[in-house]
Coordinates of C-alpha atoms in Angstrom, one line a residue:
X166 CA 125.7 213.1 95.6
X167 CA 124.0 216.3 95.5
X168 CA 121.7 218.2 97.6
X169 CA 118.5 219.9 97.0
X170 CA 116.4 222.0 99.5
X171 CA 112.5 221.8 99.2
X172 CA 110.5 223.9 101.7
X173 CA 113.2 224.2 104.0
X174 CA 113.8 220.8 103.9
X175 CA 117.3 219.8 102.7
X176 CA 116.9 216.2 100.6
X177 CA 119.7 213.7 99.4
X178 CA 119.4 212.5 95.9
X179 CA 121.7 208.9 95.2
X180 CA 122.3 207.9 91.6
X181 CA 124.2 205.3 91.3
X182 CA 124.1 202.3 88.7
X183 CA 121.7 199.5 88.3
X184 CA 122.3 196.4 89.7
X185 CA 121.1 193.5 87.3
X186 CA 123.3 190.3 89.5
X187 CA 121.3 187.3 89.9
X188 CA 121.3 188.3 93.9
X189 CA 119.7 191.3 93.1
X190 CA 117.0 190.2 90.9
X191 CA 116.4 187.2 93.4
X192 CA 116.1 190.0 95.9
X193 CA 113.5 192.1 94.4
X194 CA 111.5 189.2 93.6
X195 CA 111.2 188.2 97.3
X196 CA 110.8 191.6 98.5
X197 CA 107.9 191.6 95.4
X198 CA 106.7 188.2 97.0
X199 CA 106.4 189.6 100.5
X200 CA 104.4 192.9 99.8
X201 CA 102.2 190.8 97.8
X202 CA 101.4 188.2 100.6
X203 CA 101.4 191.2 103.6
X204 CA 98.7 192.9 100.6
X205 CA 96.7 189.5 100.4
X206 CA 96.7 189.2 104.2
X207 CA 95.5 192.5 104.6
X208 CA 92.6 192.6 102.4
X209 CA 91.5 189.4 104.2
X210 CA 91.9 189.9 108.0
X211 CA 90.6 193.7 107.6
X212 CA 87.1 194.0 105.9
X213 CA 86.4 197.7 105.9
X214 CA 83.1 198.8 108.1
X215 CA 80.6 200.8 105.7
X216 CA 79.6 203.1 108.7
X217 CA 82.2 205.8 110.2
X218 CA 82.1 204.8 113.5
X219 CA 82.6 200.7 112.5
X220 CA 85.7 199.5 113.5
X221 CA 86.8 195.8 112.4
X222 CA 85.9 193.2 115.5
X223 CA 88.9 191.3 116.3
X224 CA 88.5 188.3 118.3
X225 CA 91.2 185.8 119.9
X226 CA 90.7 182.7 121.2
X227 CA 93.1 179.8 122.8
X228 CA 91.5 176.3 123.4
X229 CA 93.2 173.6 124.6
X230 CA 91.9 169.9 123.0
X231 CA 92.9 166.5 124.5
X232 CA 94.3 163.9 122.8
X233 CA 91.9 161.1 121.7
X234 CA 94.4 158.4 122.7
X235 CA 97.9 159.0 125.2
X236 CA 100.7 159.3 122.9
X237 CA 103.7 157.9 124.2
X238 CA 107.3 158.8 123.7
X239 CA 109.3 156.9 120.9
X240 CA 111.8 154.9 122.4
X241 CA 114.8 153.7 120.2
X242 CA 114.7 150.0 121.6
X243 CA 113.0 147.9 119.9
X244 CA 111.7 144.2 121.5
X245 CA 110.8 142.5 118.4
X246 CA 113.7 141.4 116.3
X247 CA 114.0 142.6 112.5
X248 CA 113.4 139.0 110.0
X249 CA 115.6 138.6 107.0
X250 CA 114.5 135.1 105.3
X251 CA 116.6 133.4 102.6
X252 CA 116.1 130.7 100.0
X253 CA 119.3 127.9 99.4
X254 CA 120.2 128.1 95.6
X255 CA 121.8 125.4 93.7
X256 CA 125.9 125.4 94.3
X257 CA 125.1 128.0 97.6
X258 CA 127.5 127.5 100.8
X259 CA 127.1 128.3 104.2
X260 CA 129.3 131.5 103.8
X261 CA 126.9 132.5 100.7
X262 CA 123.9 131.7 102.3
X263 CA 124.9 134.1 105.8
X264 CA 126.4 136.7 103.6
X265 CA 123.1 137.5 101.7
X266 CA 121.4 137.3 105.1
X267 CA 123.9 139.9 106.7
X268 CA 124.8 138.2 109.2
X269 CA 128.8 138.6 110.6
X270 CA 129.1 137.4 113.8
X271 CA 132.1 136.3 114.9
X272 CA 132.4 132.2 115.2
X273 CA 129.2 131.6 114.0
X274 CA 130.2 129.6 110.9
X275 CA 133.2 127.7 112.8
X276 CA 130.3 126.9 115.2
X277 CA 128.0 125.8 112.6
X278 CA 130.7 124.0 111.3
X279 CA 131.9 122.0 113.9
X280 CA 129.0 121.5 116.5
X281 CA 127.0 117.8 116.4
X282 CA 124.0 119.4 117.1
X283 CA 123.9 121.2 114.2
X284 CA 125.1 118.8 111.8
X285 CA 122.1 119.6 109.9
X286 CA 123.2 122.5 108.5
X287 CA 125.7 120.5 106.5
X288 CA 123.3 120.0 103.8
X289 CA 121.7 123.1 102.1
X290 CA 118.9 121.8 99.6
X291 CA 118.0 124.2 97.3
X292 CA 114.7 125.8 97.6
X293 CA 114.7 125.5 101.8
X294 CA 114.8 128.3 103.8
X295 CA 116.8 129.8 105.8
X296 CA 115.7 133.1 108.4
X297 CA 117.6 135.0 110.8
X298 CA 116.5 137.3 113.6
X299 CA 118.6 140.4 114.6
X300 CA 118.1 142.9 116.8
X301 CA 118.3 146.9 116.2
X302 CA 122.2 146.8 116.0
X303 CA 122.3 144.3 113.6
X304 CA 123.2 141.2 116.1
X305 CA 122.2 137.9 115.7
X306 CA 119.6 136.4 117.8
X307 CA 118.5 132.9 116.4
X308 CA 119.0 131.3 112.9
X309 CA 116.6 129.1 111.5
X310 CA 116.9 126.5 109.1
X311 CA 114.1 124.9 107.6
X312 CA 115.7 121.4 106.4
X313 CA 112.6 118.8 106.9
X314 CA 108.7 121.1 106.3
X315 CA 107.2 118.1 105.2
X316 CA 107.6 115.3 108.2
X317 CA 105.7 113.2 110.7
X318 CA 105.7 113.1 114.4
X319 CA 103.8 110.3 115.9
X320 CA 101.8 109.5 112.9
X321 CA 100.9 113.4 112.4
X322 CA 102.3 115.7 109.7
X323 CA 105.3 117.8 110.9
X324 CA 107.9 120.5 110.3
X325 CA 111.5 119.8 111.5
X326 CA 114.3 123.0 111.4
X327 CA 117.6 123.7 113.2
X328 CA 117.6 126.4 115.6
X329 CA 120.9 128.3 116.6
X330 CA 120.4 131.1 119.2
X331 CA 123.2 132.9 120.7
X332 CA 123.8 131.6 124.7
X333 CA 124.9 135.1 126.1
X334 CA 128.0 134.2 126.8
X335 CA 129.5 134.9 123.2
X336 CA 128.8 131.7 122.1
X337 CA 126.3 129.7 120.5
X338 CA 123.7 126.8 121.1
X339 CA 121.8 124.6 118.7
X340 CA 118.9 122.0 119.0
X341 CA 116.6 120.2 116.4
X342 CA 113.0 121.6 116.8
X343 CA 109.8 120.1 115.8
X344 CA 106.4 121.4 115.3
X345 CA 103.0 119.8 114.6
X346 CA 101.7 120.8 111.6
X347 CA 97.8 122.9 111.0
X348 CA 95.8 120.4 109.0
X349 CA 93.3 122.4 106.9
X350 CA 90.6 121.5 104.3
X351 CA 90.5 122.3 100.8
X352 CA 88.2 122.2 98.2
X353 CA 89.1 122.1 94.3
X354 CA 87.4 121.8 91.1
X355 CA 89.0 120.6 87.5
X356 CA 88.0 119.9 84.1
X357 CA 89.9 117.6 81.7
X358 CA 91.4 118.8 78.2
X359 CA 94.0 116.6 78.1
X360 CA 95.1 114.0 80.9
X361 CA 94.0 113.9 84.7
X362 CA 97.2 115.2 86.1
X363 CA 97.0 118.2 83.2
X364 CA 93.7 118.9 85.1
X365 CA 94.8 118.3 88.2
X366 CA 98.3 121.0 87.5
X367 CA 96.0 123.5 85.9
X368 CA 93.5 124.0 89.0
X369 CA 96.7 123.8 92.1
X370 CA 95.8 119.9 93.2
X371 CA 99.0 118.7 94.5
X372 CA 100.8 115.7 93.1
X373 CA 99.6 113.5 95.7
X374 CA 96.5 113.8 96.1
X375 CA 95.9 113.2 92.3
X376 CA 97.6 110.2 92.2
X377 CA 95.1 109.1 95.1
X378 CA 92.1 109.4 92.2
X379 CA 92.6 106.6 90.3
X380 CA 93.6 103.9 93.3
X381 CA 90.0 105.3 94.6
X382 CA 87.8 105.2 91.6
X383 CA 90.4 102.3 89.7
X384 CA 87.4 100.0 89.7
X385 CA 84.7 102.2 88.5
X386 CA 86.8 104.3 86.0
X387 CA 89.7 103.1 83.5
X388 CA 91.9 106.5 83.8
X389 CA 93.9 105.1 80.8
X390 CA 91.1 104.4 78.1
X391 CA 88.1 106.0 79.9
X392 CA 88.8 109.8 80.3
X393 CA 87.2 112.2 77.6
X394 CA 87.6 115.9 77.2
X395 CA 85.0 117.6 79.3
X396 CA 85.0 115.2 82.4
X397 CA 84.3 116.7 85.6
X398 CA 86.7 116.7 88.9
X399 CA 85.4 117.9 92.1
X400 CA 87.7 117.2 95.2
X401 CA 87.8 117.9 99.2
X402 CA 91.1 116.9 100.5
X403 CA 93.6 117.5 103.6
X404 CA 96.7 119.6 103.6
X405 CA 99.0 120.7 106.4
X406 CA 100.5 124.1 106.7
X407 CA 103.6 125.5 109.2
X408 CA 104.0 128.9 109.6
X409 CA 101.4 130.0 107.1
X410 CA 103.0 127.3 104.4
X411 CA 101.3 124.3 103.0
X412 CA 104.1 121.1 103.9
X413 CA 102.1 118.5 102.8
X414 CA 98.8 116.8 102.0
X415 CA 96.9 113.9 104.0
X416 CA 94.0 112.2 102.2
X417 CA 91.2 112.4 99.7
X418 CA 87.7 113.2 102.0
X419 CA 85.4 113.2 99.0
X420 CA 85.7 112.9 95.2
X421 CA 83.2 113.3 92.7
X422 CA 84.2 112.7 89.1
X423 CA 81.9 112.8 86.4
X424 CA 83.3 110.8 83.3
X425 CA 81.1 110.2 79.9
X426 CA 78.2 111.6 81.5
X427 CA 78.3 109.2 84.4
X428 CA 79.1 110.4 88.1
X429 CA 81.2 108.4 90.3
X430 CA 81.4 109.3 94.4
X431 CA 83.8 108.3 96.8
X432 CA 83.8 109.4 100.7
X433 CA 86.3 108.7 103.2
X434 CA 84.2 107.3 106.5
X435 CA 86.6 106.5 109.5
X436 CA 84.1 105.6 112.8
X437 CA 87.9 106.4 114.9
X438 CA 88.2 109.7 116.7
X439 CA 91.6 110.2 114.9
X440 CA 90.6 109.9 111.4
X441 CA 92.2 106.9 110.9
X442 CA 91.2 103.3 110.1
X443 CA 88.4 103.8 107.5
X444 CA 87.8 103.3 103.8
X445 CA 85.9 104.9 100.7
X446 CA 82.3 104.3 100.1
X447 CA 79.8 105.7 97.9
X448 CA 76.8 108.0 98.5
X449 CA 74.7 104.7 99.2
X450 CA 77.2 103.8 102.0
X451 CA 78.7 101.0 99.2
X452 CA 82.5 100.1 99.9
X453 CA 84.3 100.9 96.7
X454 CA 86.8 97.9 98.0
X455 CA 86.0 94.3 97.1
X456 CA 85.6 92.5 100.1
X457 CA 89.4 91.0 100.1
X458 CA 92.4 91.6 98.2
X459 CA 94.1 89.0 95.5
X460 CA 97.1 89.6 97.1
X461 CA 98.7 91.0 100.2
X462 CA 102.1 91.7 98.6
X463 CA 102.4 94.5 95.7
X464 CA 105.4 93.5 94.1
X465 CA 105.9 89.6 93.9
X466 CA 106.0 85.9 92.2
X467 CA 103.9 83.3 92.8
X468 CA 106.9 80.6 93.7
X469 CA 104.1 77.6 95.1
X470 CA 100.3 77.0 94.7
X471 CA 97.5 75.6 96.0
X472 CA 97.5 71.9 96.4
X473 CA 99.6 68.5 96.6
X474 CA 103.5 69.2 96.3
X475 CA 106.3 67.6 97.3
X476 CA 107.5 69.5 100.8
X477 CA 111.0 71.1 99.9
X478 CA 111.8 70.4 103.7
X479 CA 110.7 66.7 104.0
X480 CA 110.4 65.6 100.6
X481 CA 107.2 64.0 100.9
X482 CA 104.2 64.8 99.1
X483 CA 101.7 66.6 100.8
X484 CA 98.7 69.0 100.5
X485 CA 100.0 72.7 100.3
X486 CA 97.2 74.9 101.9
X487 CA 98.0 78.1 100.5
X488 CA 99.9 79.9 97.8
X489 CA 103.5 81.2 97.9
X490 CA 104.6 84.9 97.2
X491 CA 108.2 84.8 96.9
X492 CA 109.6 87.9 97.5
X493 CA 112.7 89.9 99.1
X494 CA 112.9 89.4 102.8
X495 CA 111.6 92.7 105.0
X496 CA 109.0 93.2 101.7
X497 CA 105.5 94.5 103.4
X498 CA 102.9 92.2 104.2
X499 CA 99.6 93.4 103.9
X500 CA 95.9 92.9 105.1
X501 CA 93.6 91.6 102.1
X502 CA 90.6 92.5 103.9
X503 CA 89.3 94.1 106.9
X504 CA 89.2 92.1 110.4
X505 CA 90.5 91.6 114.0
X506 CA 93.5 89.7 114.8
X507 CA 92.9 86.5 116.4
X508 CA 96.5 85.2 116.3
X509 CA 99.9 86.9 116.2
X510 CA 103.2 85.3 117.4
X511 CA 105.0 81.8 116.6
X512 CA 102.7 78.8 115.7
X513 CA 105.1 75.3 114.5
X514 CA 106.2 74.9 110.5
X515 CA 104.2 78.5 110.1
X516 CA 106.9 80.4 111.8
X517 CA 106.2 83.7 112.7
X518 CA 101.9 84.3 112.0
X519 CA 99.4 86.3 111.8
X520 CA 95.7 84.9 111.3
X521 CA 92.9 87.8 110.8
X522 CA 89.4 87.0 111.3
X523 CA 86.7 88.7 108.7
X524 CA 83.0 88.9 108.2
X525 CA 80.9 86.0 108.1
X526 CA 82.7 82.8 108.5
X527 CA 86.3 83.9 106.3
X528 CA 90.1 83.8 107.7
X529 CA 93.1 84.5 106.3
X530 CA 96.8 83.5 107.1
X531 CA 100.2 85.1 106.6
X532 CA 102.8 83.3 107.9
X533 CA 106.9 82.8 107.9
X534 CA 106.8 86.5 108.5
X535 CA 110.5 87.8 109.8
X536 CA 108.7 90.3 111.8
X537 CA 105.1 92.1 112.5
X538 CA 103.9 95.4 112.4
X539 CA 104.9 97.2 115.5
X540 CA 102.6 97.5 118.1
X541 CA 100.0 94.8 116.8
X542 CA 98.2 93.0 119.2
X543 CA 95.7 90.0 119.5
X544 CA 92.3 91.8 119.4
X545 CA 93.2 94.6 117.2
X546 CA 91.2 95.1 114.0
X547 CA 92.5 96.0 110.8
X548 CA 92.2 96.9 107.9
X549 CA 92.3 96.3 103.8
X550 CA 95.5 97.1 103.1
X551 CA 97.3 98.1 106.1
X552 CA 100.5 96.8 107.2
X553 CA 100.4 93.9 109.1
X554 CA 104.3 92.7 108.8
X555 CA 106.8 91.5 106.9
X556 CA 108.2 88.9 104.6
X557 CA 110.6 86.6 106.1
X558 CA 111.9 82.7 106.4
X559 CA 110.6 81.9 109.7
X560 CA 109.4 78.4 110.8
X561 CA 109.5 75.4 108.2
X562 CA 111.0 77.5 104.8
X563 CA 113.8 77.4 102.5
X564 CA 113.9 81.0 101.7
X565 CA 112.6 84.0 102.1
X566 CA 108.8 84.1 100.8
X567 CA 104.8 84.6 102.3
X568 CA 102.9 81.9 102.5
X569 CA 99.2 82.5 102.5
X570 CA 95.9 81.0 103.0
X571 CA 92.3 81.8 102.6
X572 CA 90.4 79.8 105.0
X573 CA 85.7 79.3 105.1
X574 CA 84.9 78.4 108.1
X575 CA 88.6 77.2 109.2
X576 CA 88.9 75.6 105.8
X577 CA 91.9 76.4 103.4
X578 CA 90.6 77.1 99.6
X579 CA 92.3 78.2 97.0
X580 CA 92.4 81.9 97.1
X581 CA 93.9 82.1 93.2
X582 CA 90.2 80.1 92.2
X583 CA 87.8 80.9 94.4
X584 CA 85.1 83.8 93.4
X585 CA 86.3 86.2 95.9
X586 CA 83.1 87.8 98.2
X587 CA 81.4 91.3 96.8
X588 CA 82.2 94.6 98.5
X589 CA 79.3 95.0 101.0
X590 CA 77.7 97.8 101.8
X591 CA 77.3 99.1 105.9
X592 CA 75.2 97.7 108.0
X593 CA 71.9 100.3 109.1
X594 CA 73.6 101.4 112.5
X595 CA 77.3 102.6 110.4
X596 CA 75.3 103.7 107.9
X597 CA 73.5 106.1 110.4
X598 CA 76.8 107.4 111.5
X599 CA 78.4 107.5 107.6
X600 CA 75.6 109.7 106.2
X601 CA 76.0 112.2 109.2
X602 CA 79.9 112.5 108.4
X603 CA 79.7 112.5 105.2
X604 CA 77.0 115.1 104.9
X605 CA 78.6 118.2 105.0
X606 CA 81.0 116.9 102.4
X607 CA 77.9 116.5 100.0
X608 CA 77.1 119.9 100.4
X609 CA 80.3 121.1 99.3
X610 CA 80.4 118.9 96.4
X611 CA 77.0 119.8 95.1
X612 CA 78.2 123.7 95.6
X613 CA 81.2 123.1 93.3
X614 CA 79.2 121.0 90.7
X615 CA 76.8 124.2 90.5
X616 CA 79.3 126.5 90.3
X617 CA 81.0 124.6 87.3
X618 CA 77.4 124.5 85.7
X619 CA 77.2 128.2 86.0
X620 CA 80.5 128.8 84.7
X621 CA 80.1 126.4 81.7
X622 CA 76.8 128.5 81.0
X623 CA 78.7 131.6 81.2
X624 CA 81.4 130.5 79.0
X625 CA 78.6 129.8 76.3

């Protein structure tokens, strides 16, 4: 060190050797940083007055704003549980399945395992689901699985799951729960390229409700011979969703198809509340069903026919009134035409009956019937095609089979020669009521026909 006076002023002068460590550089460079900054800050808060006496104004203020909303302090609980969700894979057990949901709790699968009520849970079918609520520290609080979406409760589409929830006590409960499910509507559109059911696939229309098309419109188009590249599909139908799912579809409402140039309608009219009970006409109010059926089994032999026989039972020969459909006892009888029941219950060598009155002055017979459709009642009407009961050996028979007759104006006539009656079309007053339920379903249809037209414009 040495010293040095200056003016009277005695002055230490330190030489000592550069630093170049990385602290020291890192050092300067801050120290570099903050004059720079304090410079910068400077030559914005002060702006020099131009006048002598002009000092810079410094103003401070403090205001205090309120909230828009009340904030509340976060609390660590939490009251809705946290949702894991799992699909069953093909050769998944139960210990797989709770393992990818992260669930351990003790005696769950020994629970699962061994309680009745959950006996459900013994059969994991791929693609189900499977969804587990915990809470914040990772405890179970109910396990859902999702066996049955696609059900019905009481004649109405239906999800069924098992539900396992824990009973507070360190143990678990389990039940079988059902729901009703949404019905919904749904429009579609399709052209064909290939096949119906190619069209049907390309534009999302479920399995079932394409195979309804062709038992609709079977007697207006031939789906085998008659369909040509270019045909025209336009559909309103039913589905039913659970929990924001589609588990099934109910029935065509409306089907337009258009096929070689030629358009072909069918509407669903029901006059019950339910939806229930009706049939397909077209835009004129025309039934697209004949007026009765050929047969009221859909799987059969013709094992007798109409006219003299000898009686298996007496031996004697004797007129045979109808014609017999030999087939499997239990097999389902149906209607072959709309009507009201006028008899239903035992009547001599017929066995177990059912006689159904129609239009006009026409009755048919089904009898030797091991048992009827449940809840069917004298009075009730029904109709083409729905179950009335089924085959048996009731009353004077040698084996299981359904003997039917076709009766004008009480008279038996052979049903296998006789030119059955036309469809017919609805009388003024159900017409009224048919052309004001079927009218919005018009107006959908002719929105999806112009919206095909303007997209086969675009397209050229």
């Amino acid at each position: 060190m040495l010293e040095k006076e200056i003016n009277g002023t005695t002055t230490a002068t330190v030489r000592s050797k550069r630093i170049t460590s990385p602290a020291r550089l890192i050092q300067k460079g801050l120290l570099v940083l903050a004059l720079g900054m304090f410079a910068g800050a400077a030559a914005i808060a002060v702006n020099p007055a131009s006048g002598e006496d002009s000092k810079p104004m410094v103003y401070q203020a403090r205001t205090t704003l309120d909230l828009p909303f009340s904030v509340e302090s976060l609390d660590s609980s939490f009251s809705d549980p946290f949702i894991q969700e799992t699909r069953i894979r093909r050769g998944d057990t139960l210990a797989s399945v709770l393992q990818r949901l992260n669930i351990r709790e003790e005696g769950l699968q020994q629970f699962l395992t061994h309680d009745k009520d959950a006996r459900s849970i013994y059969k994991l079918y791929p693609g189900r689901t499977v969804r587990a609520a915990l809470d914040e520290n990772n405890q179970l609080q109910s396990l859902s699985y999702f066996h049955t979406p696609s059900s019905t409760e009481n004649g109405k589409p239906a999800s069924r799951w098992l539900e396992v929830r824990t009973n507070g006590e360190g143990g678990f409960v389990a039940s079988e729960e059902v729901s009703i499910a949404t019905p919904n509507i749904q429009i579609a559109e399709a052209e064909i390229r290939t096949s119906l059911f190619g069209a049907t696939d390309t534009a999302g229309i479920p399995d079932s409700i394409a195979l309804q098309i062709p038992e609709i419109l079977g007697t207006k188009v031939d789906f085998i011979k008659d369909l040509r590249a270019g045909d025209k599909l336009r559909v309103i139908y039913e589905t039913y969703n659970q929990n924001g799912q589609q588990v099934g579809s109910g029935r065509i409402l409306a089907l337009e198809f258009e096929n070689q140039g030629k358009t072909h309608e069918a509407l669903w009219f029901s006059e019950s509340t339910s939806g229930g009970g009706g049939s397909y006409y077209d835009a004129d109010g025309q039934s697209l069903q004949g007026a009765f059926l050929r047969n009221a089994l859909k799987f059969t032999r013709i094992s007798s026919t109409f006219g003299g026989r000898r009686h298996p039972i007496s031996g004697k020969w004797r007129g045979h009134k109808g014609v017999d459909y030999a087939a499997p006892s239990g097999t389902p009888i149906h209607a072959t035409a709309d009507g009201v029941v006028e008899f239903v219950g035992v009547q001599n060598g017929y066995g177990n009956v059912i006689i159904l009155k129609h239009h006009s002055n026409y009755s048919t017979l089904y009898a030797h019937q091991s048992r009827f459709a449940q809840g069917l009642r004298k009075g009730d009407r029904v109709d083409q095609g729905q179950l009335i009961g089924y085959v048996g050996s009731t009353g004077w028979s040698t084996g299981p089979h359904l003997h039917y007759e076709f009766r004008v104006d009480g008279t038996p006539i052979d049903p296998l020669a006789i030119d059955l009656p036309v469809a017919r079309k609805l009388e003024p007053a159900r017409l009224q009521a048919f052309q004001t339920q079927v009218g919005q379903y018009k107006t959908q249809l002719a929105l999806l026909q112009s919206r095909q037209e303007l997209l086969a414009a675009n397209s050229n």
